[in-house]
Amino acid sequence: MSVRKKIREINKIRDQLNTKNAEYFDEVIVHVRSSRVIEENGEDWLLERGLELLAAQQKGTPAARLFGPNPIDFADQGLAGLPQRKKEPALRSYLLVPWTALSWTFLLLGLTALFVPETEEINTGTLLIVVIGAIALFEVLMRLIRRDPEEGVPAPPKFNLRGIGSTLIALIVVGAAGLMVLQIAPTVKIPFQISLVIAAIGFIGQFALLRRR
């Protein structure tokens, strides 16, 4: 059974629980899905506990008596026996994202300069904008694909006036700063051979970094 099917089965079980049992089970679900437990193992455990709770409810046994008075403590006990996902160092992500962006930038610069020699000259501020832009895009994407613990699947992006306004202000500030950097940053000439070598080194470095995960 796929993870999504397990989630649907768990939701069906929740719908059959009475109010108190449902509230108890909801706290367990949110706590497990917000943890670093491997998703498939976590859903398996939740499905088993849901079936167990539903059977107990039919016999008149409440969740607090079956699992204990504190749902968080009960969930923690279950998590202790489940395999956990390895924590991805934040520094690696913030290193890999601009690294990848610069590798592709130098590849495109090298290929373009190969046929149009005039494009070998580049403003160094452009490279800084690529780095900042890549990190900003990464942050936006991470927020959009955040996981909703109650549904067990990535949540759809939520739009509101405050969020849109903050995003527009941030884009304006970054754009203005980028224009200022382009005005004062020096222009250098990078032969297409150098650009292609830098790109190759970048891609090899990315592969080595990903292999260490």
PDB file of C-alpha atoms in Angstrom:
ATOM      1  CA  MET A   1       0.000   0.000   0.000  1.00  0.00           C
ATOM      2  CA  SER A   2       1.356   3.416  -0.967  1.00  0.00           C
ATOM      3  CA  VAL A   3       1.846   6.188   1.586  1.00  0.00           C
ATOM      4  CA  ARG A   4      -1.070   8.177   0.144  1.00  0.00           C
ATOM      5  CA  LYS A   5      -3.408   5.196   0.447  1.00  0.00           C
ATOM      6  CA  LYS A   6      -2.301   4.706   4.049  1.00  0.00           C
ATOM      7  CA  ILE A   7      -3.058   8.359   4.751  1.00  0.00           C
ATOM      8  CA  ARG A   8      -6.527   7.974   3.263  1.00  0.00           C
ATOM      9  CA  GLU A   9      -7.135   4.888   5.423  1.00  0.00           C
ATOM     10  CA  ILE A  10      -6.002   6.790   8.514  1.00  0.00           C
ATOM     11  CA  ASN A  11      -8.369   9.642   7.636  1.00  0.00           C
ATOM     12  CA  LYS A  12     -11.250   7.169   7.302  1.00  0.00           C
ATOM     13  CA  ILE A  13     -10.452   5.823  10.757  1.00  0.00           C
ATOM     14  CA  ARG A  14     -10.384   9.361  12.189  1.00  0.00           C
ATOM     15  CA  ASP A  15     -13.851   9.988  10.773  1.00  0.00           C
ATOM     16  CA  GLN A  16     -15.203   7.004  12.730  1.00  0.00           C
ATOM     17  CA  LEU A  17     -13.795   8.112  16.080  1.00  0.00           C
ATOM     18  CA  ASN A  18     -15.807  10.010  18.656  1.00  0.00           C
ATOM     19  CA  THR A  19     -14.822  13.572  19.537  1.00  0.00           C
ATOM     20  CA  LYS A  20     -12.445  12.829  22.418  1.00  0.00           C
ATOM     21  CA  ASN A  21     -10.727   9.932  20.687  1.00  0.00           C
ATOM     22  CA  ALA A  22     -10.403  11.942  17.480  1.00  0.00           C
ATOM     23  CA  GLU A  23      -8.808  14.872  19.321  1.00  0.00           C
ATOM     24  CA  TYR A  24      -6.368  12.516  21.040  1.00  0.00           C
ATOM     25  CA  PHE A  25      -5.483  10.732  17.790  1.00  0.00           C
ATOM     26  CA  ASP A  26      -5.088  14.054  15.947  1.00  0.00           C
ATOM     27  CA  GLU A  27      -2.397  15.133  18.400  1.00  0.00           C
ATOM     28  CA  VAL A  28      -0.582  11.850  17.886  1.00  0.00           C
ATOM     29  CA  ILE A  29      -0.799  12.193  14.091  1.00  0.00           C
ATOM     30  CA  VAL A  30       0.479  15.770  14.019  1.00  0.00           C
ATOM     31  CA  HIS A  31       3.358  14.940  16.369  1.00  0.00           C
ATOM     32  CA  VAL A  32       4.465  11.910  14.347  1.00  0.00           C
ATOM     33  CA  ARG A  33       4.198  13.645  10.972  1.00  0.00           C
ATOM     34  CA  SER A  34       6.092  16.675  12.279  1.00  0.00           C
ATOM     35  CA  SER A  35       8.989  14.485  13.414  1.00  0.00           C
ATOM     36  CA  ARG A  36      11.947  13.201  11.415  1.00  0.00           C
ATOM     37  CA  VAL A  37      10.591   9.653  11.253  1.00  0.00           C
ATOM     38  CA  ILE A  38      10.720   7.996   7.824  1.00  0.00           C
ATOM     39  CA  GLU A  39       7.319   8.730   6.308  1.00  0.00           C
ATOM     40  CA  GLU A  40       6.356   5.184   5.340  1.00  0.00           C
ATOM     41  CA  ASN A  41       7.226   3.808   8.772  1.00  0.00           C
ATOM     42  CA  GLY A  42       5.387   6.642  10.479  1.00  0.00           C
ATOM     43  CA  GLU A  43       2.213   6.065   8.461  1.00  0.00           C
ATOM     44  CA  ASP A  44       2.395   2.308   9.114  1.00  0.00           C
ATOM     45  CA  TRP A  45       2.594   2.977  12.855  1.00  0.00           C
ATOM     46  CA  LEU A  46      -0.279   5.484  12.729  1.00  0.00           C
ATOM     47  CA  LEU A  47      -2.461   3.097  10.746  1.00  0.00           C
ATOM     48  CA  GLU A  48      -1.866   0.298  13.256  1.00  0.00           C
ATOM     49  CA  ARG A  49      -2.606   2.586  16.196  1.00  0.00           C
ATOM     50  CA  GLY A  50      -5.724   3.903  14.461  1.00  0.00           C
ATOM     51  CA  LEU A  51      -7.093   0.420  13.912  1.00  0.00           C
ATOM     52  CA  GLU A  52      -6.245  -0.449  17.496  1.00  0.00           C
ATOM     53  CA  LEU A  53      -8.026   2.648  18.786  1.00  0.00           C
ATOM     54  CA  LEU A  54     -11.095   2.036  16.614  1.00  0.00           C
ATOM     55  CA  ALA A  55     -11.384  -1.530  17.925  1.00  0.00           C
ATOM     56  CA  ALA A  56     -11.005  -0.286  21.506  1.00  0.00           C
ATOM     57  CA  GLN A  57     -13.646   2.405  20.972  1.00  0.00           C
ATOM     58  CA  GLN A  58     -16.138  -0.244  19.868  1.00  0.00           C
ATOM     59  CA  LYS A  59     -15.556  -1.921  23.239  1.00  0.00           C
ATOM     60  CA  GLY A  60     -16.013   1.351  25.099  1.00  0.00           C
ATOM     61  CA  THR A  61     -12.321   1.966  25.881  1.00  0.00           C
ATOM     62  CA  PRO A  62     -11.194   5.601  25.368  1.00  0.00           C
ATOM     63  CA  ALA A  63      -7.852   6.564  23.859  1.00  0.00           C
ATOM     64  CA  ALA A  64      -6.565   8.002  27.132  1.00  0.00           C
ATOM     65  CA  ARG A  65      -7.046   4.649  28.840  1.00  0.00           C
ATOM     66  CA  LEU A  66      -5.690   2.632  25.910  1.00  0.00           C
ATOM     67  CA  PHE A  67      -2.576   4.653  25.155  1.00  0.00           C
ATOM     68  CA  GLY A  68      -2.093   6.815  28.249  1.00  0.00           C
ATOM     69  CA  PRO A  69      -3.330  10.260  29.290  1.00  0.00           C
ATOM     70  CA  ASN A  70      -0.746  12.232  27.294  1.00  0.00           C
ATOM     71  CA  PRO A  71      -0.873  11.768  23.496  1.00  0.00           C
ATOM     72  CA  ILE A  72       2.514  13.448  22.975  1.00  0.00           C
ATOM     73  CA  ASP A  73       4.240  11.101  25.411  1.00  0.00           C
ATOM     74  CA  PHE A  74       2.574   8.153  23.707  1.00  0.00           C
ATOM     75  CA  ALA A  75       3.714   9.387  20.276  1.00  0.00           C
ATOM     76  CA  ASP A  76       7.270   9.890  21.548  1.00  0.00           C
ATOM     77  CA  GLN A  77       7.348   6.308  22.799  1.00  0.00           C
ATOM     78  CA  GLY A  78       6.305   5.107  19.362  1.00  0.00           C
ATOM     79  CA  LEU A  79       8.832   7.349  17.593  1.00  0.00           C
ATOM     80  CA  ALA A  80      11.648   5.948  19.709  1.00  0.00           C
ATOM     81  CA  GLY A  81      11.275   2.606  17.960  1.00  0.00           C
ATOM     82  CA  LEU A  82      10.957   3.941  14.401  1.00  0.00           C
ATOM     83  CA  PRO A  83      13.785   4.697  11.938  1.00  0.00           C
ATOM     84  CA  GLN A  84      14.560   8.390  11.537  1.00  0.00           C
ATOM     85  CA  ARG A  85      15.559  10.389   8.484  1.00  0.00           C
ATOM     86  CA  LYS A  86      19.096  11.745   8.530  1.00  0.00           C
ATOM     87  CA  LYS A  87      19.183  15.418   9.286  1.00  0.00           C
ATOM     88  CA  GLU A  88      20.356  17.375   6.281  1.00  0.00           C
ATOM     89  CA  PRO A  89      22.824  20.079   7.348  1.00  0.00           C
ATOM     90  CA  ALA A  90      21.426  23.487   6.428  1.00  0.00           C
ATOM     91  CA  LEU A  91      24.911  24.693   5.486  1.00  0.00           C
ATOM     92  CA  ARG A  92      25.149  22.018   2.784  1.00  0.00           C
ATOM     93  CA  SER A  93      21.915  23.207   1.158  1.00  0.00           C
ATOM     94  CA  TYR A  94      22.959  26.847   1.210  1.00  0.00           C
ATOM     95  CA  LEU A  95      26.301  25.846  -0.288  1.00  0.00           C
ATOM     96  CA  LEU A  96      24.899  23.521  -2.932  1.00  0.00           C
ATOM     97  CA  VAL A  97      22.213  25.888  -4.266  1.00  0.00           C
ATOM     98  CA  PRO A  98      24.447  28.846  -5.279  1.00  0.00           C
ATOM     99  CA  TRP A  99      27.166  26.387  -6.309  1.00  0.00           C
ATOM    100  CA  THR A 100      24.750  24.769  -8.766  1.00  0.00           C
ATOM    101  CA  ALA A 101      23.536  28.140 -10.029  1.00  0.00           C
ATOM    102  CA  LEU A 102      27.075  29.360 -10.665  1.00  0.00           C
ATOM    103  CA  SER A 103      28.034  26.103 -12.402  1.00  0.00           C
ATOM    104  CA  TRP A 104      25.174  26.477 -14.875  1.00  0.00           C
ATOM    105  CA  THR A 105      25.939  30.184 -15.277  1.00  0.00           C
ATOM    106  CA  PHE A 106      29.562  29.500 -16.249  1.00  0.00           C
ATOM    107  CA  LEU A 107      28.451  26.687 -18.556  1.00  0.00           C
ATOM    108  CA  LEU A 108      26.068  29.019 -20.390  1.00  0.00           C
ATOM    109  CA  LEU A 109      28.680  31.791 -20.468  1.00  0.00           C
ATOM    110  CA  GLY A 110      31.277  29.408 -21.888  1.00  0.00           C
ATOM    111  CA  LEU A 111      28.986  28.003 -24.566  1.00  0.00           C
ATOM    112  CA  THR A 112      27.782  31.473 -25.544  1.00  0.00           C
ATOM    113  CA  ALA A 113      31.307  32.903 -25.702  1.00  0.00           C
ATOM    114  CA  LEU A 114      32.365  29.943 -27.821  1.00  0.00           C
ATOM    115  CA  PHE A 115      30.214  31.304 -30.658  1.00  0.00           C
ATOM    116  CA  VAL A 116      30.026  34.977 -29.667  1.00  0.00           C
ATOM    117  CA  PRO A 117      33.476  36.046 -28.364  1.00  0.00           C
ATOM    118  CA  GLU A 118      32.144  39.465 -27.292  1.00  0.00           C
ATOM    119  CA  THR A 119      30.215  37.832 -24.466  1.00  0.00           C
ATOM    120  CA  GLU A 120      33.429  36.797 -22.697  1.00  0.00           C
ATOM    121  CA  GLU A 121      33.204  40.058 -20.758  1.00  0.00           C
ATOM    122  CA  ILE A 122      30.967  39.848 -17.696  1.00  0.00           C
ATOM    123  CA  ASN A 123      30.143  42.162 -14.848  1.00  0.00           C
ATOM    124  CA  THR A 124      31.191  40.525 -11.583  1.00  0.00           C
ATOM    125  CA  GLY A 125      28.038  41.893  -9.995  1.00  0.00           C
ATOM    126  CA  THR A 126      26.063  39.504 -12.199  1.00  0.00           C
ATOM    127  CA  LEU A 127      27.641  36.559 -10.410  1.00  0.00           C
ATOM    128  CA  LEU A 128      26.685  38.029  -7.031  1.00  0.00           C
ATOM    129  CA  ILE A 129      23.102  38.481  -8.219  1.00  0.00           C
ATOM    130  CA  VAL A 130      23.036  34.845  -9.385  1.00  0.00           C
ATOM    131  CA  VAL A 131      24.106  33.676  -5.927  1.00  0.00           C
ATOM    132  CA  ILE A 132      21.585  35.826  -4.051  1.00  0.00           C
ATOM    133  CA  GLY A 133      18.811  35.000  -6.511  1.00  0.00           C
ATOM    134  CA  ALA A 134      19.446  31.262  -6.213  1.00  0.00           C
ATOM    135  CA  ILE A 135      19.270  31.366  -2.408  1.00  0.00           C
ATOM    136  CA  ALA A 136      16.095  33.477  -2.514  1.00  0.00           C
ATOM    137  CA  LEU A 137      14.436  31.084  -4.976  1.00  0.00           C
ATOM    138  CA  PHE A 138      15.440  28.130  -2.791  1.00  0.00           C
ATOM    139  CA  GLU A 139      13.800  29.742   0.238  1.00  0.00           C
ATOM    140  CA  VAL A 140      10.580  30.399  -1.687  1.00  0.00           C
ATOM    141  CA  LEU A 141      10.402  26.827  -2.989  1.00  0.00           C
ATOM    142  CA  MET A 142      11.034  25.364   0.464  1.00  0.00           C
ATOM    143  CA  ARG A 143       8.128  27.368   1.842  1.00  0.00           C
ATOM    144  CA  LEU A 144       5.825  26.310  -0.996  1.00  0.00           C
ATOM    145  CA  ILE A 145       6.485  22.583  -0.567  1.00  0.00           C
ATOM    146  CA  ARG A 146       6.276  22.579   3.219  1.00  0.00           C
ATOM    147  CA  ARG A 147       4.489  19.562   4.627  1.00  0.00           C
ATOM    148  CA  ASP A 148       1.108  19.823   6.281  1.00  0.00           C
ATOM    149  CA  PRO A 149       1.265  17.465   9.305  1.00  0.00           C
ATOM    150  CA  GLU A 150      -2.523  17.128   9.442  1.00  0.00           C
ATOM    151  CA  GLU A 151      -2.828  15.939   5.859  1.00  0.00           C
ATOM    152  CA  GLY A 152       0.493  14.133   5.516  1.00  0.00           C
ATOM    153  CA  VAL A 153       1.148  15.653   2.085  1.00  0.00           C
ATOM    154  CA  PRO A 154       2.789  18.862   0.857  1.00  0.00           C
ATOM    155  CA  ALA A 155       0.514  21.778   1.596  1.00  0.00           C
ATOM    156  CA  PRO A 156      -0.612  24.108  -1.193  1.00  0.00           C
ATOM    157  CA  PRO A 157       0.882  27.596  -1.089  1.00  0.00           C
ATOM    158  CA  LYS A 158      -1.110  30.057   0.973  1.00  0.00           C
ATOM    159  CA  PHE A 159      -1.386  33.559  -0.422  1.00  0.00           C
ATOM    160  CA  ASN A 160      -2.276  36.626   1.578  1.00  0.00           C
ATOM    161  CA  LEU A 161      -1.859  40.337   1.125  1.00  0.00           C
ATOM    162  CA  ARG A 162       0.861  40.578   3.759  1.00  0.00           C
ATOM    163  CA  GLY A 163       2.849  37.775   2.138  1.00  0.00           C
ATOM    164  CA  ILE A 164       2.454  39.241  -1.346  1.00  0.00           C
ATOM    165  CA  GLY A 165       3.431  42.682  -0.088  1.00  0.00           C
ATOM    166  CA  SER A 166       6.518  41.359   1.700  1.00  0.00           C
ATOM    167  CA  THR A 167       7.557  39.434  -1.405  1.00  0.00           C
ATOM    168  CA  LEU A 168       7.145  42.484  -3.655  1.00  0.00           C
ATOM    169  CA  ILE A 169       9.144  44.677  -1.262  1.00  0.00           C
ATOM    170  CA  ALA A 170      11.907  42.056  -1.084  1.00  0.00           C
ATOM    171  CA  LEU A 171      12.022  41.797  -4.895  1.00  0.00           C
ATOM    172  CA  ILE A 172      12.188  45.579  -5.250  1.00  0.00           C
ATOM    173  CA  VAL A 173      15.008  45.834  -2.710  1.00  0.00           C
ATOM    174  CA  VAL A 174      16.976  42.997  -4.309  1.00  0.00           C
ATOM    175  CA  GLY A 175      16.399  44.447  -7.778  1.00  0.00           C
ATOM    176  CA  ALA A 176      17.530  47.920  -6.713  1.00  0.00           C
ATOM    177  CA  ALA A 177      20.580  46.510  -4.940  1.00  0.00           C
ATOM    178  CA  GLY A 178      21.378  44.445  -8.029  1.00  0.00           C
ATOM    179  CA  LEU A 179      21.283  47.517 -10.268  1.00  0.00           C
ATOM    180  CA  MET A 180      23.573  49.397  -7.876  1.00  0.00           C
ATOM    181  CA  VAL A 181      26.028  46.489  -7.778  1.00  0.00           C
ATOM    182  CA  LEU A 182      26.091  46.309 -11.577  1.00  0.00           C
ATOM    183  CA  GLN A 183      26.956  50.010 -11.706  1.00  0.00           C
ATOM    184  CA  ILE A 184      29.964  49.773  -9.382  1.00  0.00           C
ATOM    185  CA  ALA A 185      31.193  46.216  -9.898  1.00  0.00           C
ATOM    186  CA  PRO A 186      34.120  45.753 -12.299  1.00  0.00           C
ATOM    187  CA  THR A 187      33.820  43.956 -15.623  1.00  0.00           C
ATOM    188  CA  VAL A 188      36.230  41.133 -16.313  1.00  0.00           C
ATOM    189  CA  LYS A 189      37.009  39.045 -19.359  1.00  0.00           C
ATOM    190  CA  ILE A 190      36.672  35.306 -18.853  1.00  0.00           C
ATOM    191  CA  PRO A 191      37.761  33.198 -21.838  1.00  0.00           C
ATOM    192  CA  PHE A 192      35.237  30.538 -22.782  1.00  0.00           C
ATOM    193  CA  GLN A 193      37.773  27.805 -21.928  1.00  0.00           C
ATOM    194  CA  ILE A 194      38.015  29.084 -18.353  1.00  0.00           C
ATOM    195  CA  SER A 195      34.231  29.292 -18.041  1.00  0.00           C
ATOM    196  CA  LEU A 196      33.815  25.709 -19.221  1.00  0.00           C
ATOM    197  CA  VAL A 197      36.546  24.467 -16.858  1.00  0.00           C
ATOM    198  CA  ILE A 198      34.932  26.263 -13.912  1.00  0.00           C
ATOM    199  CA  ALA A 199      31.559  24.758 -14.856  1.00  0.00           C
ATOM    200  CA  ALA A 200      33.067  21.262 -15.089  1.00  0.00           C
ATOM    201  CA  ILE A 201      34.738  21.641 -11.687  1.00  0.00           C
ATOM    202  CA  GLY A 202      31.434  22.875 -10.271  1.00  0.00           C
ATOM    203  CA  PHE A 203      29.448  19.900 -11.564  1.00  0.00           C
ATOM    204  CA  ILE A 204      32.068  17.434 -10.334  1.00  0.00           C
ATOM    205  CA  GLY A 205      32.010  19.093  -6.923  1.00  0.00           C
ATOM    206  CA  GLN A 206      28.207  18.879  -6.788  1.00  0.00           C
ATOM    207  CA  PHE A 207      28.313  15.170  -7.617  1.00  0.00           C
ATOM    208  CA  ALA A 208      30.887  14.552  -4.888  1.00  0.00           C
ATOM    209  CA  LEU A 209      28.869  16.545  -2.360  1.00  0.00           C
ATOM    210  CA  LEU A 210      25.632  14.696  -3.166  1.00  0.00           C
ATOM    211  CA  ARG A 211      27.369  11.323  -2.942  1.00  0.00           C
ATOM    212  CA  ARG A 212      28.285  12.125   0.683  1.00  0.00           C
ATOM    213  CA  ARG A 213      24.612  12.377   1.721  1.00  0.00           C
TER     214      ARG A 213
END
